[in-house]
Coordinates of N, CA and C in Angstrom, one line a residue:
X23 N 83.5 -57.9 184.2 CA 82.2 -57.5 184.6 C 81.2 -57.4 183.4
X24 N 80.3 -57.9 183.5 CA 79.2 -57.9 182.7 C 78.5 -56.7 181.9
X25 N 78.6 -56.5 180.8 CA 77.8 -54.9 180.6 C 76.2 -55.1 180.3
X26 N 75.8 -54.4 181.1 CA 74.2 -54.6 181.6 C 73.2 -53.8 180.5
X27 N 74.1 -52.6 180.1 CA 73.6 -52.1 179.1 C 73.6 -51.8 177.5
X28 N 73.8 -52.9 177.0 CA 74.7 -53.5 175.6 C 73.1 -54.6 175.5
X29 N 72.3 -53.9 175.1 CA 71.3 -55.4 174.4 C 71.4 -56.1 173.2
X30 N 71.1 -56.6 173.0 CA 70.4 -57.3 171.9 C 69.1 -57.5 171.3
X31 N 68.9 -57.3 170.1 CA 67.6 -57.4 170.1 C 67.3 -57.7 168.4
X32 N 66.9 -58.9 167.9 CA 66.5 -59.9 166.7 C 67.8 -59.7 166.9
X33 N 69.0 -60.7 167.4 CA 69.9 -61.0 166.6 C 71.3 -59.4 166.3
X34 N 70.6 -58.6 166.6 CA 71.2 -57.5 166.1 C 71.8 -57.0 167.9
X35 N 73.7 -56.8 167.7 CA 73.8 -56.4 168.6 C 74.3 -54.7 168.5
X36 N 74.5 -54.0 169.3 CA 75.4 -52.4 169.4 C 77.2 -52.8 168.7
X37 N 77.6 -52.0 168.3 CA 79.2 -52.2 167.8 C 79.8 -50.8 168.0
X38 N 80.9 -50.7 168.9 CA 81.7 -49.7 168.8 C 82.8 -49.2 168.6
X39 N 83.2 -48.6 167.5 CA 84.6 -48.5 167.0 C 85.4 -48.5 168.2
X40 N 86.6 -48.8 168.4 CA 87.4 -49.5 169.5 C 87.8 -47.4 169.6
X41 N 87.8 -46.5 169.1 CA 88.1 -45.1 168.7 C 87.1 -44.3 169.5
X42 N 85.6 -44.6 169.8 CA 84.6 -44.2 170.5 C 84.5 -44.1 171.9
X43 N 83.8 -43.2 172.4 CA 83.7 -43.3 173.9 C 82.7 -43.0 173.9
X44 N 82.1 -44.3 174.4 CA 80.4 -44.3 175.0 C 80.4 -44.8 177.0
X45 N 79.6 -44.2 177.6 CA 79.5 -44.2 178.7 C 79.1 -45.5 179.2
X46 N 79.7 -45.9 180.3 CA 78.8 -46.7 181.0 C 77.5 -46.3 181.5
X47 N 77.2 -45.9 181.3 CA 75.8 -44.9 181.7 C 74.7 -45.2 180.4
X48 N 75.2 -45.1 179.3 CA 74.5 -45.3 178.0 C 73.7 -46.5 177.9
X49 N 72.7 -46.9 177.7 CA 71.9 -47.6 177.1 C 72.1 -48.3 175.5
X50 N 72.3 -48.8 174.8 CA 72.4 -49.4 173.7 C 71.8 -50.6 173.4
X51 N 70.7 -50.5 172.5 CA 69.7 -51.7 171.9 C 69.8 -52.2 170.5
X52 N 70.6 -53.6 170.2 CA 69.9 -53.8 168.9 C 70.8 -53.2 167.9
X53 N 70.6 -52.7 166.6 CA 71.3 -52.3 165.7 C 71.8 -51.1 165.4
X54 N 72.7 -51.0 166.8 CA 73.4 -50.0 167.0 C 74.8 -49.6 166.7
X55 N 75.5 -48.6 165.5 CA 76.8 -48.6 165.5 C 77.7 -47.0 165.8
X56 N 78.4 -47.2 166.5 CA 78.9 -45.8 166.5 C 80.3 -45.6 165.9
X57 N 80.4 -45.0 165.1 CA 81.9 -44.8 164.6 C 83.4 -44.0 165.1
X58 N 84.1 -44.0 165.2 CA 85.6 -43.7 165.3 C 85.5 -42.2 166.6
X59 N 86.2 -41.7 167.2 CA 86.3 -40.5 167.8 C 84.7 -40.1 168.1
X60 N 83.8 -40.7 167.9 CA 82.1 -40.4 169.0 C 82.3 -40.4 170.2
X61 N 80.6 -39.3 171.0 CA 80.9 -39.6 171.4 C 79.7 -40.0 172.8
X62 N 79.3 -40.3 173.1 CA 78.1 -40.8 173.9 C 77.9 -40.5 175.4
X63 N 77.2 -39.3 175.9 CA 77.6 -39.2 177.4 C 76.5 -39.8 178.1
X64 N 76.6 -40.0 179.5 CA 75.8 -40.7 180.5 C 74.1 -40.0 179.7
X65 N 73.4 -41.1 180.5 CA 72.0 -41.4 180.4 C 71.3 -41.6 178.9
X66 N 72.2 -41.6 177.8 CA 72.1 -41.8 176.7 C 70.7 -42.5 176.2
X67 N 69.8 -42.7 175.4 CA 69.7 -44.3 174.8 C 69.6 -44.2 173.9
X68 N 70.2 -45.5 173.0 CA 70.3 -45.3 171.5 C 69.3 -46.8 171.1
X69 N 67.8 -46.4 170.4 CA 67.5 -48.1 170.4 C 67.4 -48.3 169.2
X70 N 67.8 -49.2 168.4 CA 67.9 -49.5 166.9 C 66.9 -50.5 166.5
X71 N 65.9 -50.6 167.2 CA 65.1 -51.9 167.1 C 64.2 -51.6 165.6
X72 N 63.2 -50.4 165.9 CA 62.3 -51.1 163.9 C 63.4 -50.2 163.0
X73 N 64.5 -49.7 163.3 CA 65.7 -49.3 162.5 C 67.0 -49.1 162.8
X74 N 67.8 -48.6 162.2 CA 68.9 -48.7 162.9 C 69.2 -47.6 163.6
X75 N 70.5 -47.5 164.4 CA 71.1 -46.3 164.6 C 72.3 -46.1 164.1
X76 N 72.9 -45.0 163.4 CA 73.8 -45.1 163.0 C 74.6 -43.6 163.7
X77 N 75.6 -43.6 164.5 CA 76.4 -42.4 165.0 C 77.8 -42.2 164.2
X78 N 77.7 -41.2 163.0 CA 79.0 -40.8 162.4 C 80.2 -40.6 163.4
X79 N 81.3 -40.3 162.8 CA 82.6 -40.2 163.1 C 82.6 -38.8 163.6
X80 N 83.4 -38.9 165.0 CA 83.4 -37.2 165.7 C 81.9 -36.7 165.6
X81 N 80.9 -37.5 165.9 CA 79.8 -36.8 166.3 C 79.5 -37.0 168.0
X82 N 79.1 -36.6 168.8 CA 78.4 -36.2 169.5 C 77.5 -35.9 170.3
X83 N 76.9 -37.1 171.3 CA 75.6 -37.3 171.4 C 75.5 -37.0 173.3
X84 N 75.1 -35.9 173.6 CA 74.6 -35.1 174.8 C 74.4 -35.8 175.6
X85 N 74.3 -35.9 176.9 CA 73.7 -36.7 178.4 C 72.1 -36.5 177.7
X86 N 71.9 -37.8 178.5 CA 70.3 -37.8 178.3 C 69.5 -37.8 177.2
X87 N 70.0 -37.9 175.9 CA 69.6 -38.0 174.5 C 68.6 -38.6 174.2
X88 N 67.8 -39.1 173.5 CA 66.9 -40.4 172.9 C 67.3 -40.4 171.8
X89 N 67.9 -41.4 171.1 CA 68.4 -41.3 169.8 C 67.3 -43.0 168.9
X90 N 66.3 -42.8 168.1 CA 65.4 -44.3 168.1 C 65.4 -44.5 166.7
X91 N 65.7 -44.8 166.1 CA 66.0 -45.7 164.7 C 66.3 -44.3 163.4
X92 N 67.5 -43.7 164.3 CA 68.2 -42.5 163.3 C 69.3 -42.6 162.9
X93 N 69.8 -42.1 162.2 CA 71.4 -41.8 161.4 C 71.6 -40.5 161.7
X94 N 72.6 -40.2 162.3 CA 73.6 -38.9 162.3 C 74.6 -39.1 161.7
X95 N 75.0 -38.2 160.6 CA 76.3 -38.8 160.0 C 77.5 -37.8 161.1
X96 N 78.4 -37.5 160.2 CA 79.7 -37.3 161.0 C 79.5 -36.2 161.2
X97 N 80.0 -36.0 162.2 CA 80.5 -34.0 162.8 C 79.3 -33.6 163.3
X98 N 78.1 -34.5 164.0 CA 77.0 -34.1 164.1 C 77.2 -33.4 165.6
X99 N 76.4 -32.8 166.3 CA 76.0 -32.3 167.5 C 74.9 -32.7 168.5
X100 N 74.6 -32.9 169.4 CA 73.1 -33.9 169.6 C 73.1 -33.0 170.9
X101 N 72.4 -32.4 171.3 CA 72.4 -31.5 172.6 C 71.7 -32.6 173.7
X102 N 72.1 -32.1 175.4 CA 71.5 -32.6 176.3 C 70.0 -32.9 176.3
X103 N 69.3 -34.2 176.2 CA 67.9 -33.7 176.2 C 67.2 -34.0 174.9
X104 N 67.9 -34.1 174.0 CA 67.4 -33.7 172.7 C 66.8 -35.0 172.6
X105 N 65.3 -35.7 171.5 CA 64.9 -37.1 171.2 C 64.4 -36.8 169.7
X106 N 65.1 -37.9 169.1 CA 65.5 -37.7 167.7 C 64.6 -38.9 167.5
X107 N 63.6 -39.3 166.7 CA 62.7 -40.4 166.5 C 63.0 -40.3 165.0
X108 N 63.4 -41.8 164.1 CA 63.1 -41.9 162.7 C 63.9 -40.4 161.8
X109 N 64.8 -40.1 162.3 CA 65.3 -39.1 161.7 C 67.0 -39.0 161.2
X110 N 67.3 -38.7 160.0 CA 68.2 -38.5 159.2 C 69.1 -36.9 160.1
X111 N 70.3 -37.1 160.4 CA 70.6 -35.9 160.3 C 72.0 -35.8 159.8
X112 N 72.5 -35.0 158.4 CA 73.7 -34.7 157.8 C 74.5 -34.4 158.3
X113 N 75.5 -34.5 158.1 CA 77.0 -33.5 158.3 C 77.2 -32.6 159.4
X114 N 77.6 -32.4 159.9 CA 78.2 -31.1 160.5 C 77.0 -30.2 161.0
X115 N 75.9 -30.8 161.4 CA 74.7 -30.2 161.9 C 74.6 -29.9 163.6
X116 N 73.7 -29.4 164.3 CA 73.5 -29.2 165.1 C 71.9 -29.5 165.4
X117 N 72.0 -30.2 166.8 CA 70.6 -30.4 167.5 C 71.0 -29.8 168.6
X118 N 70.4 -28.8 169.2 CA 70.3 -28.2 170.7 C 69.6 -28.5 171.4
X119 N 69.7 -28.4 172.9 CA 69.2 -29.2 173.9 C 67.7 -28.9 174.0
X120 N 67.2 -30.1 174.4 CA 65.7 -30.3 174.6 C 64.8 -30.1 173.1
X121 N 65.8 -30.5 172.4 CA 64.8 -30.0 170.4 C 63.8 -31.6 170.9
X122 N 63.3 -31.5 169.6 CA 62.1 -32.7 169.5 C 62.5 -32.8 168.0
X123 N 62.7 -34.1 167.6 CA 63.0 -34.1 165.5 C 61.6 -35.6 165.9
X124 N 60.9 -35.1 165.3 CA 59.4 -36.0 165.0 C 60.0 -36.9 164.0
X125 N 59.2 -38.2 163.7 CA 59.6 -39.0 162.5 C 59.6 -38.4 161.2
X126 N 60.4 -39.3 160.3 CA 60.8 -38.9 158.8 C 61.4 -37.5 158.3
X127 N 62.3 -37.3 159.7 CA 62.9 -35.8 159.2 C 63.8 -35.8 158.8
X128 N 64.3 -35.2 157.9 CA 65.9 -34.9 157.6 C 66.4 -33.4 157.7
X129 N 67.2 -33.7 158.5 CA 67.8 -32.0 158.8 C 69.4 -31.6 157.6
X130 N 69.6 -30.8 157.1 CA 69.9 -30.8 156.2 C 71.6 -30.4 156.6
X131 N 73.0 -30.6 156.0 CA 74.1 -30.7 156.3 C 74.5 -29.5 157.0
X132 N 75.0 -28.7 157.4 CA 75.2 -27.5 158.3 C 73.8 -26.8 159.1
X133 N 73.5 -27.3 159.1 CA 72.4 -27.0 159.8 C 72.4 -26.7 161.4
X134 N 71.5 -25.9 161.6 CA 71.5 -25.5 163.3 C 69.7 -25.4 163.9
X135 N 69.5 -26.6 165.0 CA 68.4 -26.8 165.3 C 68.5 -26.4 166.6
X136 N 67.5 -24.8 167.0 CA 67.8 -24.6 168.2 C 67.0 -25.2 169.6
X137 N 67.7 -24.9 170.8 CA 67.4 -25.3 171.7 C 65.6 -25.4 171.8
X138 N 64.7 -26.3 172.3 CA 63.4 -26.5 172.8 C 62.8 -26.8 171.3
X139 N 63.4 -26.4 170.4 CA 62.7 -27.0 169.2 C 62.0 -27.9 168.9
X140 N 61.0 -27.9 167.9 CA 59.5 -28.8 168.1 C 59.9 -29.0 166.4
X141 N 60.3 -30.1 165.7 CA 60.4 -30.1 164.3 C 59.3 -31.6 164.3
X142 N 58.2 -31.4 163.4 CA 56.7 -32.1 163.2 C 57.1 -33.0 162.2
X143 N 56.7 -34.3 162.4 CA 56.8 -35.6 161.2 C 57.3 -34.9 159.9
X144 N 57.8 -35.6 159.3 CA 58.0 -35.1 157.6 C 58.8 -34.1 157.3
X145 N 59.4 -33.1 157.9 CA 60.2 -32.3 157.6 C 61.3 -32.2 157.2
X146 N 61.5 -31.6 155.8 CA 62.8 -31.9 155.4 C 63.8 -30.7 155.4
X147 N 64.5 -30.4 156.4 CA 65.2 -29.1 156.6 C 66.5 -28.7 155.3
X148 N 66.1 -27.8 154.6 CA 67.5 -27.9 153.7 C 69.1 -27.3 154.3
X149 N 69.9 -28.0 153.7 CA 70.9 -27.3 153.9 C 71.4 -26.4 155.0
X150 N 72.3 -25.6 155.5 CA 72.4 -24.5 156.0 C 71.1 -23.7 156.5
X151 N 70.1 -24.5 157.2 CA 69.1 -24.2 157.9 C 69.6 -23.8 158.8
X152 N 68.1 -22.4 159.8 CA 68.5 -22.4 161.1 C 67.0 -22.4 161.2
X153 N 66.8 -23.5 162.1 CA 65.7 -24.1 162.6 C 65.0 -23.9 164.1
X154 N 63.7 -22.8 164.3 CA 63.5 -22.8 165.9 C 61.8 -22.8 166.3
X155 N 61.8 -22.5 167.3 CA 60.2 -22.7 167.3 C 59.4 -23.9 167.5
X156 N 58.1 -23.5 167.9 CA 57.4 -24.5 168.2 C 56.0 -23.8 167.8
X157 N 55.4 -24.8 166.5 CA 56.1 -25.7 165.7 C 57.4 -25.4 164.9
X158 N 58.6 -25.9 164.3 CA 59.9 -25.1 163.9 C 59.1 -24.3 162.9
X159 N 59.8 -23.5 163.0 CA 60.1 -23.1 161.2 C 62.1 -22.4 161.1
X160 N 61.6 -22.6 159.8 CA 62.9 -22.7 158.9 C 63.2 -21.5 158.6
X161 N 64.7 -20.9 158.1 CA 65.2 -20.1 157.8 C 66.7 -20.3 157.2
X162 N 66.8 -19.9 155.9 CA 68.2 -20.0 155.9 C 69.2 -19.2 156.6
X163 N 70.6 -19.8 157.0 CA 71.3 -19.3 158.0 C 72.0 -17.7 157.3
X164 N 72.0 -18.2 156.0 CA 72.6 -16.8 155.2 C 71.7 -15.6 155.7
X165 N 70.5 -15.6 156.3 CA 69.5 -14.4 156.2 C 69.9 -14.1 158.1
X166 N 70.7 -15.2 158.6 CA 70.1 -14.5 159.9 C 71.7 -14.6 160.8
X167 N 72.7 -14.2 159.8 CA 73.7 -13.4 160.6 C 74.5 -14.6 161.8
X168 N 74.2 -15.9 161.7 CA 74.5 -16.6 162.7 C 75.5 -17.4 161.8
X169 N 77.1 -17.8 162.6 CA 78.0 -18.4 161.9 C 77.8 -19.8 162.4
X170 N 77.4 -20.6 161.7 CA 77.3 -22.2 161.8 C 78.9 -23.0 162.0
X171 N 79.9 -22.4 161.2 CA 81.0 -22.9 161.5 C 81.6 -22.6 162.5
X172 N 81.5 -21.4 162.6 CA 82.3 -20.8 164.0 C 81.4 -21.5 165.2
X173 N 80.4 -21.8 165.4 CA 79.6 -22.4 166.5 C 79.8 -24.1 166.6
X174 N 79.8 -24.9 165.3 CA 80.5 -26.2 165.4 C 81.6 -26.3 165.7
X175 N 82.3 -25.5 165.2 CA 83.8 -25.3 165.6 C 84.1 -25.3 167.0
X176 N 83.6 -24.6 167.4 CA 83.5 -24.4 168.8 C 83.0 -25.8 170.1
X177 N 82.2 -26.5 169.6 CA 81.3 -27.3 170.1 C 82.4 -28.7 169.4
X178 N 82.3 -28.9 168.9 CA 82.4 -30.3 167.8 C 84.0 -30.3 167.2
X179 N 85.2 -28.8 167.6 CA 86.4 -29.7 166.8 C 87.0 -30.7 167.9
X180 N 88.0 -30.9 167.9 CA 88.9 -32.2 168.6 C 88.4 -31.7 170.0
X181 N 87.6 -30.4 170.5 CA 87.7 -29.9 171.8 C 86.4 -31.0 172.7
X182 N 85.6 -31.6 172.0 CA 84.5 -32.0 172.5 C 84.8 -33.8 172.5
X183 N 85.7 -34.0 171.4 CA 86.4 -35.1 171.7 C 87.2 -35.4 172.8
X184 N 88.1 -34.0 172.8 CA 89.2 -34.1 173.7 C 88.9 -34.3 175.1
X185 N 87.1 -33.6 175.5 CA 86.6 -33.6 177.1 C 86.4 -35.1 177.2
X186 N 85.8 -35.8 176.4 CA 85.3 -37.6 176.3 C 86.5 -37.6 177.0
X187 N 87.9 -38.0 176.5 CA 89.1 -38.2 176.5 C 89.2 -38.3 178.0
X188 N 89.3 -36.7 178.6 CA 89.9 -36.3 179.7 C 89.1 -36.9 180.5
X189 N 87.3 -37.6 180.7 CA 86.4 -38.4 181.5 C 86.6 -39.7 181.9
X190 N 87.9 -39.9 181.6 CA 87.7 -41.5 181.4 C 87.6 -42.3 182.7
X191 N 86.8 -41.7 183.9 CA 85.9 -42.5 184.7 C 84.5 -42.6 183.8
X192 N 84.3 -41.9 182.8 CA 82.3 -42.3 182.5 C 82.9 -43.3 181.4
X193 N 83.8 -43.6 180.1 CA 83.7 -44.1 179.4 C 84.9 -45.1 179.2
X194 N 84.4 -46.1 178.6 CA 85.0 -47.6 178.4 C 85.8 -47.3 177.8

């Protein structure tokens, strides 16, 4: 059967570590790669067209996502909803459902961007941020009592893998 949602575009096609579970449901445009144990749930779309996409290893990308010429590196989180334009996001971070990351942002490695968040062009979130608001503002996580690990941990170890796994009517 044909996959309808696998584009191409200049030449550039999607690549999925044979290790990933991306949905039939997902959309994929162009210079798109996702790496090892990802994981991609229904109504996805990832378009790599004026850059790439890049989905780290054991990251995590929500139903319904917009993901458009970003990098998530590994251990990332991408909440339901969330639309990430032109944006860098590190390590072991967190996007919560329905955030907005505007162009040229980088969110910084442990980081936690909460739900409905509004983060505006240019922002560069450091580190162990906890990020909310509309427009965001920043805070480091050390001042606000919230465990970033214990909340990835929760979300993001083998257990969020493990659900991909147990779906295997949505994914290839």
């Amino acid at each position: 059967m044909a996959d309808s949602r696998r584009y191409e575009f200049e030449g550039e096609r999607p690549t999925i570590d044979d290790g990933a579970r991306v949905s039939r449901e997902a959309t994929l445009v162009g210079d798109v790669r996702i790496e090892a144990d990802a994981s991609v749930w229904p109504g996805v779309v990832l378009r790599g067209d004026i850059g790439p996409v890049r989905i780290g290893r054991e990251t995590h990308v929500g139903d319904n996502a917009t993901i458009h010429a970003s990098r998530l590196g590994d251990e990332v989180m991408v909440g339901h909803g969330a639309v990430l334009n032109e944006t860098t996001v590190e390590e072991r971070a967190l996007v919560g459902f329905n955030a907005t990351i505007n162009s040229d942002v980088t969110i910084g490695k442990g980081s936690i961007v909460a739900a409905g968040t509004v983060v505006p062009d240019g922002y560069s979130i450091p580190p162990e941020s906890f990020v909310r608001g509309v427009p965001a503002e920043v805070t480091p996580l050390a001042e606000t009592g919230i465990d970033a690990a214990e909340i990835l941990e929760e979300f993001s170890s083998g257990d969020y893998t493990n659900l991909a796994q147990r779906h295997e009517e949505l994914f290839e």
